[in-house]
PDB file of N, CA and C in Angstrom:
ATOM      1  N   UNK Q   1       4.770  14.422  -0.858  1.00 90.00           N
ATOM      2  CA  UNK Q   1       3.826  14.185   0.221  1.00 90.00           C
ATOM      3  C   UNK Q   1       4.025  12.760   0.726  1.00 90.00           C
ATOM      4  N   UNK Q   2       4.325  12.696   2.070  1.00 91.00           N
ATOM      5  CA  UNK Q   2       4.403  11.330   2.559  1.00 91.00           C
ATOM      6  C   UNK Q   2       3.501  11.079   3.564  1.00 91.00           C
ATOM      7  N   UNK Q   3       2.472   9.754   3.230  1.00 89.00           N
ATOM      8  CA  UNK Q   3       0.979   9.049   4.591  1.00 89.00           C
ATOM      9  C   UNK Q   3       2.078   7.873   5.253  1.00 89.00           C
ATOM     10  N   UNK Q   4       1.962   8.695   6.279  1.00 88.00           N
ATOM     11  CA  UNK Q   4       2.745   7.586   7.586  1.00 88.00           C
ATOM     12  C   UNK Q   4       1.759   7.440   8.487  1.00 88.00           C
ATOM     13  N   UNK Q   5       1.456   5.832   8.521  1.00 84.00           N
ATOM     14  CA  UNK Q   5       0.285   5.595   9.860  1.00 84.00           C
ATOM     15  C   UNK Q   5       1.088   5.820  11.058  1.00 84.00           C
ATOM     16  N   UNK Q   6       0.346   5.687  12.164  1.00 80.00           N
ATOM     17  CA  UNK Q   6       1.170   5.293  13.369  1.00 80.00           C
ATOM     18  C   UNK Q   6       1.240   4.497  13.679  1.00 80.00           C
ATOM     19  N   UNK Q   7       2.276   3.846  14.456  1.00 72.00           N
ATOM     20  CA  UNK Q   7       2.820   2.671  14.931  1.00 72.00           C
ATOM     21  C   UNK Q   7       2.020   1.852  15.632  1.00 72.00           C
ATOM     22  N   UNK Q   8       0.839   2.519  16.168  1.00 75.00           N
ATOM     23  CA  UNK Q   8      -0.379   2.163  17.414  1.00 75.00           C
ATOM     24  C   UNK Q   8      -1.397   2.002  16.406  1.00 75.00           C
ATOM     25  N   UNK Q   9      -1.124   2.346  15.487  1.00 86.00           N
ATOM     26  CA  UNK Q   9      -2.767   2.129  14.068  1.00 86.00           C
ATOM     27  C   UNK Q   9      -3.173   0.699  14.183  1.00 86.00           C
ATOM     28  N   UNK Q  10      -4.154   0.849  14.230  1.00 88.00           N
ATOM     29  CA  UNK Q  10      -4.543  -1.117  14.355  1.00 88.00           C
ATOM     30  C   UNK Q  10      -5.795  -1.381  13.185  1.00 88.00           C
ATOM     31  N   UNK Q  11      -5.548  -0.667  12.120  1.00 90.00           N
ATOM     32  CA  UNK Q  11      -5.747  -0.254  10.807  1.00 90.00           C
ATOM     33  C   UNK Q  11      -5.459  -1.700  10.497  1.00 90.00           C
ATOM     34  N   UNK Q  12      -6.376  -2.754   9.816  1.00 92.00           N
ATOM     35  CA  UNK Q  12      -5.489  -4.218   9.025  1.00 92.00           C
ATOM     36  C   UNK Q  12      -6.103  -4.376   7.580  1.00 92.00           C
ATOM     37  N   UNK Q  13      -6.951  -3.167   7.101  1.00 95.00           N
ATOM     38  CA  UNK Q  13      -7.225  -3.377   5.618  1.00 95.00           C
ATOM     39  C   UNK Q  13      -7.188  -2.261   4.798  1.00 95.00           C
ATOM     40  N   UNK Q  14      -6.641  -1.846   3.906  1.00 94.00           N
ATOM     41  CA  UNK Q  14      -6.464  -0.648   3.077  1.00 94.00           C
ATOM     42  C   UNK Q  14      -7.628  -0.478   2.476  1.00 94.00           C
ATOM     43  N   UNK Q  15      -8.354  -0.013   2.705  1.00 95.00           N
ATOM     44  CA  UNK Q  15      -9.839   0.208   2.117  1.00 95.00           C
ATOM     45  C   UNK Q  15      -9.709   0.246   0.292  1.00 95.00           C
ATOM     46  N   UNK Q  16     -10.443   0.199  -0.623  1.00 97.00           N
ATOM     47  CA  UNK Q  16     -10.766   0.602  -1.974  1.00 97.00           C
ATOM     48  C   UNK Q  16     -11.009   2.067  -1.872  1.00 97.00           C
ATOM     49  N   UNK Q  17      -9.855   2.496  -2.952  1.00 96.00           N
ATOM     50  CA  UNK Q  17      -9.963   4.260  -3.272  1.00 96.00           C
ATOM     51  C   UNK Q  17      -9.541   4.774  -2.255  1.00 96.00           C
ATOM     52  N   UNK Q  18      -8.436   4.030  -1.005  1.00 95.00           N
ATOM     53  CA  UNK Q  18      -8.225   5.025  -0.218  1.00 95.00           C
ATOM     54  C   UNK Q  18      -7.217   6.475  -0.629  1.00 95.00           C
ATOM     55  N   UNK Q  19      -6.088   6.436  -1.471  1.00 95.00           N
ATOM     56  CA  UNK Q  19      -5.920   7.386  -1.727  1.00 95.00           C
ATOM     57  C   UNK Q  19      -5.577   7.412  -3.536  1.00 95.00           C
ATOM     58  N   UNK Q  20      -6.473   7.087  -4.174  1.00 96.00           N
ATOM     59  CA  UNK Q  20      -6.704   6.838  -5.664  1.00 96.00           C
ATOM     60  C   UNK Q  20      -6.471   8.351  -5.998  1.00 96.00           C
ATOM     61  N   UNK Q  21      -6.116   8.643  -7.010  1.00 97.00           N
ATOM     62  CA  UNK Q  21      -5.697   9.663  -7.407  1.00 97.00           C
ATOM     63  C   UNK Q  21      -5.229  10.829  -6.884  1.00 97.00           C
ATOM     64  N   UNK Q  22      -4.246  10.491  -5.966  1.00 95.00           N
ATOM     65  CA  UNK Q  22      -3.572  11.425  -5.229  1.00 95.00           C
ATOM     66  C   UNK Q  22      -1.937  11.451  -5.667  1.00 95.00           C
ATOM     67  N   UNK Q  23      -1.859  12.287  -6.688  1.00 95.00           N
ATOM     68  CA  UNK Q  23      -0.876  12.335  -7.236  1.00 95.00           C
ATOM     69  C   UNK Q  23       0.347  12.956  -6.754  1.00 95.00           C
ATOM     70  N   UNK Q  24       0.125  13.692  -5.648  1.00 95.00           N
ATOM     71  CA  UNK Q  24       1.055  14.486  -4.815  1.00 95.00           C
ATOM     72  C   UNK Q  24       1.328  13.701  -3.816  1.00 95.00           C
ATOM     73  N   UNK Q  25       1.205  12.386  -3.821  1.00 94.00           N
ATOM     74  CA  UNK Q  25       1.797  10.839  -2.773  1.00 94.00           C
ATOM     75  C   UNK Q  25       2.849  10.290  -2.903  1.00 94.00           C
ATOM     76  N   UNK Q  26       4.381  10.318  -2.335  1.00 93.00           N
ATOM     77  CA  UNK Q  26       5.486   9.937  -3.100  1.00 93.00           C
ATOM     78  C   UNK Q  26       5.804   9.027  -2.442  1.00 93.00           C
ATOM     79  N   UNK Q  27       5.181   8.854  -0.913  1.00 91.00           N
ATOM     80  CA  UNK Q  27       6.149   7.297  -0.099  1.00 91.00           C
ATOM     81  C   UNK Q  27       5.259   7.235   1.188  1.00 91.00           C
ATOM     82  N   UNK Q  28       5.013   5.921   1.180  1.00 90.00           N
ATOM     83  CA  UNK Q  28       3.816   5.428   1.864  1.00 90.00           C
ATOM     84  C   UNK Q  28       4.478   4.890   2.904  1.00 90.00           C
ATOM     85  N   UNK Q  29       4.225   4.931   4.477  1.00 88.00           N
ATOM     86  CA  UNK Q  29       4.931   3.847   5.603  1.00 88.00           C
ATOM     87  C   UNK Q  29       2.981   2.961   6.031  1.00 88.00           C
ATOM     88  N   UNK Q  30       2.808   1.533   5.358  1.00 88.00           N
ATOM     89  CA  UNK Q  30       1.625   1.627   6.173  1.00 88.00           C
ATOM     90  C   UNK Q  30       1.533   0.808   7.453  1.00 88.00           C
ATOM     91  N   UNK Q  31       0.254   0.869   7.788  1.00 89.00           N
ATOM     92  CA  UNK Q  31       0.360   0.477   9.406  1.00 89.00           C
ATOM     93  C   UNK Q  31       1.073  -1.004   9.832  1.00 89.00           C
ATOM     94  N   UNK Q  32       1.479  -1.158  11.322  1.00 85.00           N
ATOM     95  CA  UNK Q  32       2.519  -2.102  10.721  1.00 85.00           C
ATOM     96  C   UNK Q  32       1.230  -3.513  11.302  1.00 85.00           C
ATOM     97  N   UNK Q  33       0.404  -3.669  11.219  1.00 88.00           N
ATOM     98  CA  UNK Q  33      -0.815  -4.115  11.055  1.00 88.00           C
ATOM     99  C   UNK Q  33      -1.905  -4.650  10.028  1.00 88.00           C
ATOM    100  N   UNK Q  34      -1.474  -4.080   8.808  1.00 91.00           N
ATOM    101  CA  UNK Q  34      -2.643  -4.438   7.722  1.00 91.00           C
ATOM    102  C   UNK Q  34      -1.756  -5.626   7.446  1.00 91.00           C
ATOM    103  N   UNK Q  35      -2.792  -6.136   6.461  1.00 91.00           N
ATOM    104  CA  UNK Q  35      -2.859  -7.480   6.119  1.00 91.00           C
ATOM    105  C   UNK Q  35      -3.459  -7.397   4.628  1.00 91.00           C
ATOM    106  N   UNK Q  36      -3.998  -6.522   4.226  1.00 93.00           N
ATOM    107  CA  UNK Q  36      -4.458  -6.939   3.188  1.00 93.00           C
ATOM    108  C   UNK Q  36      -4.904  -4.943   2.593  1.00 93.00           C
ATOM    109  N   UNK Q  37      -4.532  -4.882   0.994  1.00 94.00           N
ATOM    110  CA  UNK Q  37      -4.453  -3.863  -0.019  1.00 94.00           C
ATOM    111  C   UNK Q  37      -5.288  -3.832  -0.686  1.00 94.00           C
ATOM    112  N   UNK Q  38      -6.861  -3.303  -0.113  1.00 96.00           N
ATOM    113  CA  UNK Q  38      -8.219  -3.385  -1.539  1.00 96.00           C
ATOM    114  C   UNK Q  38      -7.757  -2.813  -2.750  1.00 96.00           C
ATOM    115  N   UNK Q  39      -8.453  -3.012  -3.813  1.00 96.00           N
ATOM    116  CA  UNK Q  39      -8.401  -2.676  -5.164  1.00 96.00           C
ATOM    117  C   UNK Q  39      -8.517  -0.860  -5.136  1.00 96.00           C
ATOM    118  N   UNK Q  40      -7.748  -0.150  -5.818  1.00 96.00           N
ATOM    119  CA  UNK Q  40      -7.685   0.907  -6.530  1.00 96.00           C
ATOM    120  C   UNK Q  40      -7.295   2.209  -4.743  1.00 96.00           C
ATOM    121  N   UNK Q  41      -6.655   1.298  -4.080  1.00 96.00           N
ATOM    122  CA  UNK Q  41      -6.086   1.635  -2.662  1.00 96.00           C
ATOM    123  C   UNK Q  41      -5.394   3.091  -3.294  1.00 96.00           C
ATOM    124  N   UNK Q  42      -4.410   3.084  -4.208  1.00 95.00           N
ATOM    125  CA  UNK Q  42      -3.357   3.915  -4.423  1.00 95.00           C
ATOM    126  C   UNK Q  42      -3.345   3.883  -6.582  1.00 95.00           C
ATOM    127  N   UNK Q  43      -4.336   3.772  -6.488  1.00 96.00           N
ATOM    128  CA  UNK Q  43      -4.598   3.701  -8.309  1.00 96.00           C
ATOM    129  C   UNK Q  43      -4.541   5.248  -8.783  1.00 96.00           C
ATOM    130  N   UNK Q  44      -3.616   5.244  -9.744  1.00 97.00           N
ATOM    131  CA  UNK Q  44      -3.261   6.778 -10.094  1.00 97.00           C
ATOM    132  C   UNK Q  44      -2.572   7.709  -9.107  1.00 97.00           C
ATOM    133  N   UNK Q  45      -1.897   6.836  -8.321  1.00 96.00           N
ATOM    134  CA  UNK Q  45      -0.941   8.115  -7.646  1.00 96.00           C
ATOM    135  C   UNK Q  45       0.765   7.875  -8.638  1.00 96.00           C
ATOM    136  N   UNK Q  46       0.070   8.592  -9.210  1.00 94.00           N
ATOM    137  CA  UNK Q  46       1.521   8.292 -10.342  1.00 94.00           C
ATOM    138  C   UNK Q  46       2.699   9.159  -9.345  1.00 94.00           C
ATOM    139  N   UNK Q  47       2.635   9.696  -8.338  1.00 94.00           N
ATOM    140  CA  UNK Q  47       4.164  10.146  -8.205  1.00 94.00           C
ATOM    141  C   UNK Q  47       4.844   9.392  -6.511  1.00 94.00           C
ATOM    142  N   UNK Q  48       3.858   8.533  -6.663  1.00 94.00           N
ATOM    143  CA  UNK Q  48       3.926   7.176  -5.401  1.00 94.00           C
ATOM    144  C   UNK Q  48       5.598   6.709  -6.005  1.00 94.00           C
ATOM    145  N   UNK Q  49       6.287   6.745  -4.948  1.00 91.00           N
ATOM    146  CA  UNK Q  49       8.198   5.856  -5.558  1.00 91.00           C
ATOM    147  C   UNK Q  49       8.087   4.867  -4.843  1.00 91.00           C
ATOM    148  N   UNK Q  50       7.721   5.152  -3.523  1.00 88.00           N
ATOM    149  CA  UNK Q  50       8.155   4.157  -2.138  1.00 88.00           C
ATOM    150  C   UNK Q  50       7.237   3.391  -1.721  1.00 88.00           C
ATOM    151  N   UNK Q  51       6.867   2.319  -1.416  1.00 87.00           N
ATOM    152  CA  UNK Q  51       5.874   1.737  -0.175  1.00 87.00           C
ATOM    153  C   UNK Q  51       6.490   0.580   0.272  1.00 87.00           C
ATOM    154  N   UNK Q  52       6.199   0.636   1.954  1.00 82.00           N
ATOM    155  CA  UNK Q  52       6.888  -0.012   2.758  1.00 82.00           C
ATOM    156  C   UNK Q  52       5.904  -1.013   3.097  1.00 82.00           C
ATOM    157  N   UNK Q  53       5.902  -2.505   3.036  1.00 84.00           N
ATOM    158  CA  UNK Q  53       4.794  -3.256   3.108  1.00 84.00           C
ATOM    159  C   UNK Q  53       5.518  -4.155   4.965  1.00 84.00           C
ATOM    160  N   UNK Q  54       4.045  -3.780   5.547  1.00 84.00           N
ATOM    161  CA  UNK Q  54       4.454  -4.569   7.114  1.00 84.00           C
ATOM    162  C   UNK Q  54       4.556  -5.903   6.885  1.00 84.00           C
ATOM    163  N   UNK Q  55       5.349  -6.700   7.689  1.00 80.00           N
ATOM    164  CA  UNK Q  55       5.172  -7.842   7.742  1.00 80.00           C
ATOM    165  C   UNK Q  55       3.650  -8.738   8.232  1.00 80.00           C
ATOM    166  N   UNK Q  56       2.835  -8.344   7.887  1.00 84.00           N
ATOM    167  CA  UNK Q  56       1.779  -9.022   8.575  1.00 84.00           C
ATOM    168  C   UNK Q  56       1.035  -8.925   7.013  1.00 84.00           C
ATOM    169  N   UNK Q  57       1.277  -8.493   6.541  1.00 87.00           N
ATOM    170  CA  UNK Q  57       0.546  -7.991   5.032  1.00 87.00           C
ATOM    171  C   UNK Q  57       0.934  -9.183   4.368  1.00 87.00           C
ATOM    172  N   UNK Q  58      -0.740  -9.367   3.694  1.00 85.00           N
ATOM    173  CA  UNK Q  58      -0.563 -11.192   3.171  1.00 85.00           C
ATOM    174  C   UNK Q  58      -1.344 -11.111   1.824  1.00 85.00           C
ATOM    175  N   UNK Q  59      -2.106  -9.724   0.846  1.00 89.00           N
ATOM    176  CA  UNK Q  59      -2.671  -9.475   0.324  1.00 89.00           C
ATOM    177  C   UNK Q  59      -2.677  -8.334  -0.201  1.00 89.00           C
ATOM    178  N   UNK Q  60      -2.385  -8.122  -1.959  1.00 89.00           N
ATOM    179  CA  UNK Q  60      -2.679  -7.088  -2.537  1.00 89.00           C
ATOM    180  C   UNK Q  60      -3.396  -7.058  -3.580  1.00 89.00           C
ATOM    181  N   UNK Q  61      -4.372  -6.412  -3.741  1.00 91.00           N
ATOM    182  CA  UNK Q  61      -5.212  -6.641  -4.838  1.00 91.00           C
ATOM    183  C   UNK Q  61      -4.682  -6.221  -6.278  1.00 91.00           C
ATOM    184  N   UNK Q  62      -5.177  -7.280  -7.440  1.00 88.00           N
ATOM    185  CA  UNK Q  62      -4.343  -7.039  -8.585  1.00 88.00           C
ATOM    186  C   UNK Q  62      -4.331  -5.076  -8.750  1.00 88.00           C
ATOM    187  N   UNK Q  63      -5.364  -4.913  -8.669  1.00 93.00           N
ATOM    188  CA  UNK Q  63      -5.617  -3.025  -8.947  1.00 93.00           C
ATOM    189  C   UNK Q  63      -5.278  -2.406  -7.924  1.00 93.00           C
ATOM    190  N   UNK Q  64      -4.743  -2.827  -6.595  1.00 93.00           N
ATOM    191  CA  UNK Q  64      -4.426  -1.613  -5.812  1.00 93.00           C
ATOM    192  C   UNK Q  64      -3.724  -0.716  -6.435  1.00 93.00           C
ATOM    193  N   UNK Q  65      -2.587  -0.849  -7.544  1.00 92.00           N
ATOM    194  CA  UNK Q  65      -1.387  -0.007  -7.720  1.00 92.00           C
ATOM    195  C   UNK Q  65      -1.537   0.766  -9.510  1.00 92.00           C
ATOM    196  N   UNK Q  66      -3.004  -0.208  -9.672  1.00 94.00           N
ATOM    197  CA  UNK Q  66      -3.085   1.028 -11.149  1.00 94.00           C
ATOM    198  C   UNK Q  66      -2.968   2.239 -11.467  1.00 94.00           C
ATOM    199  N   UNK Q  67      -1.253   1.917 -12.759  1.00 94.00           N
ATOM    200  CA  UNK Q  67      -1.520   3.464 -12.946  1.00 94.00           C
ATOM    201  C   UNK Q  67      -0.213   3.943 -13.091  1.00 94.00           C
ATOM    202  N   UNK Q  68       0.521   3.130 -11.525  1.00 91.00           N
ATOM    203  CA  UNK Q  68       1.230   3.588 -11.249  1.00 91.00           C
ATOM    204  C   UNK Q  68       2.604   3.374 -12.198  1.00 91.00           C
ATOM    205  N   UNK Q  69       3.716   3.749 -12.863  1.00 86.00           N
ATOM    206  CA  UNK Q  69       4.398   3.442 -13.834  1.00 86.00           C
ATOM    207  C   UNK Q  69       5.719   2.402 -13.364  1.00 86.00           C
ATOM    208  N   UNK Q  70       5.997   3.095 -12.174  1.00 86.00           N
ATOM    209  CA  UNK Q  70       7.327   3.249 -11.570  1.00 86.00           C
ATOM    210  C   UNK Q  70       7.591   2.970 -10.178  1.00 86.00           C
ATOM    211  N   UNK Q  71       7.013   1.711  -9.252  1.00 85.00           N
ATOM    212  CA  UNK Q  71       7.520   1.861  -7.371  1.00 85.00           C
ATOM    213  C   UNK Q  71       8.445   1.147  -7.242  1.00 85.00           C
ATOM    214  N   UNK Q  72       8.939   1.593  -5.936  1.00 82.00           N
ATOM    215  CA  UNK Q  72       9.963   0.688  -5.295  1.00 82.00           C
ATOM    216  C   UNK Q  72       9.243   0.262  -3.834  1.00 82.00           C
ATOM    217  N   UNK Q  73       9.063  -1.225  -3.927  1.00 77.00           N
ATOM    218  CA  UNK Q  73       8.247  -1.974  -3.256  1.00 77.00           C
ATOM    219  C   UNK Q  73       9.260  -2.227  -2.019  1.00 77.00           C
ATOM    220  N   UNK Q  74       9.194  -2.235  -1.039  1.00 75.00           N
ATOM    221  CA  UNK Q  74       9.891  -3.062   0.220  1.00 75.00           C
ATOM    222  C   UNK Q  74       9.249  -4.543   0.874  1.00 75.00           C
ATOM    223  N   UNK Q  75       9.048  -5.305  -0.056  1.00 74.00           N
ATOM    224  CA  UNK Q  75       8.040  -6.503   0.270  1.00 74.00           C
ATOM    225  C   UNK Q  75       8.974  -7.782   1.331  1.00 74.00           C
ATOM    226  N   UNK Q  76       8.185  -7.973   2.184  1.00 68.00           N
ATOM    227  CA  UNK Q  76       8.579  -8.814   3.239  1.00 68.00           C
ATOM    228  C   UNK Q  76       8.598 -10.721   2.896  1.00 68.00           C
ATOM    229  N   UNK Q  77       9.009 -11.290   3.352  1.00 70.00           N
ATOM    230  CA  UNK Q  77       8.687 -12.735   2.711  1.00 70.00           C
ATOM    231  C   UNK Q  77       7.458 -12.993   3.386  1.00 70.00           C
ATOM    232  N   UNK Q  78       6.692 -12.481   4.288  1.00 68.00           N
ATOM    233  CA  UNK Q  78       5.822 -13.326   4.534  1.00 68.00           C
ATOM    234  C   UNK Q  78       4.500 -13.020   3.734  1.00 68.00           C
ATOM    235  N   UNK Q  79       4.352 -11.969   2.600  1.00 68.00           N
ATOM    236  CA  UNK Q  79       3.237 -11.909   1.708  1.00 68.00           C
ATOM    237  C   UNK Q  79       3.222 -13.279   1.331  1.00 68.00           C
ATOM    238  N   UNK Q  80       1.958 -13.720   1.217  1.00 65.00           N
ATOM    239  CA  UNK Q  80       1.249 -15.266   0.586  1.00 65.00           C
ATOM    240  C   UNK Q  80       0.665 -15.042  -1.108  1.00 65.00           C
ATOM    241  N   UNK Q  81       0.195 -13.878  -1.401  1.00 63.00           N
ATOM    242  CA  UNK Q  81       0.017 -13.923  -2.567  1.00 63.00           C
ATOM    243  C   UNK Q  81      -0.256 -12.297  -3.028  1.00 63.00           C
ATOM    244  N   UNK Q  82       0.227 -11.635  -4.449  1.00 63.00           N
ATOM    245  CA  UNK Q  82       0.246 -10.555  -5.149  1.00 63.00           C
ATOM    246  C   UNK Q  82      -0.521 -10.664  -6.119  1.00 63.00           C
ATOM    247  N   UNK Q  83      -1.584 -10.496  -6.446  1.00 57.00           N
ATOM    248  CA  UNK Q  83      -2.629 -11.227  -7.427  1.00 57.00           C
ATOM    249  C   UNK Q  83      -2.237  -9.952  -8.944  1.00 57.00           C
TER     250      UNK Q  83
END
């Protein structure tokens, strides 16, 4: 299962629990707009591989990714901090 925002999403914060235990989630494109990854965003999507982080994204919360065993991150240089 792949969540692709759209390109026009003007989406800039990943809410808490947005898709927390959605285990049938394998590769994320998110909006190319957010800025910032609340806590437990993607916690327990154990079959998450991929996420593509926009360049405008400056924030991930230590727990957005609990759980998860195994991603392959596409991180941009302009993140400021991965707590």
């Amino acid at each position: 299962l792949t969540l692709n925002f759209s390109k026009a999403s003007q989406l800039n914060v990943l809410p808490e629990h947005l898709c927390m235990d959605c285990v049938e989630l394998e590769h994320v494109e998110l909006p190319l707009y957010a800025s910032m990854i609340e806590t437990s965003a993607f916690s327990n999507c154990t079959n998450l591989l991929q996420l593509e982080l926009p360049s405008y994204l400056n924030f991930i919360d230590p727990f957005a990714f609990e759980g998860i065993k195994q991603i392959s991150l596409h991180i941009n240089k302009k993140i400021k901090r991965i707590s």
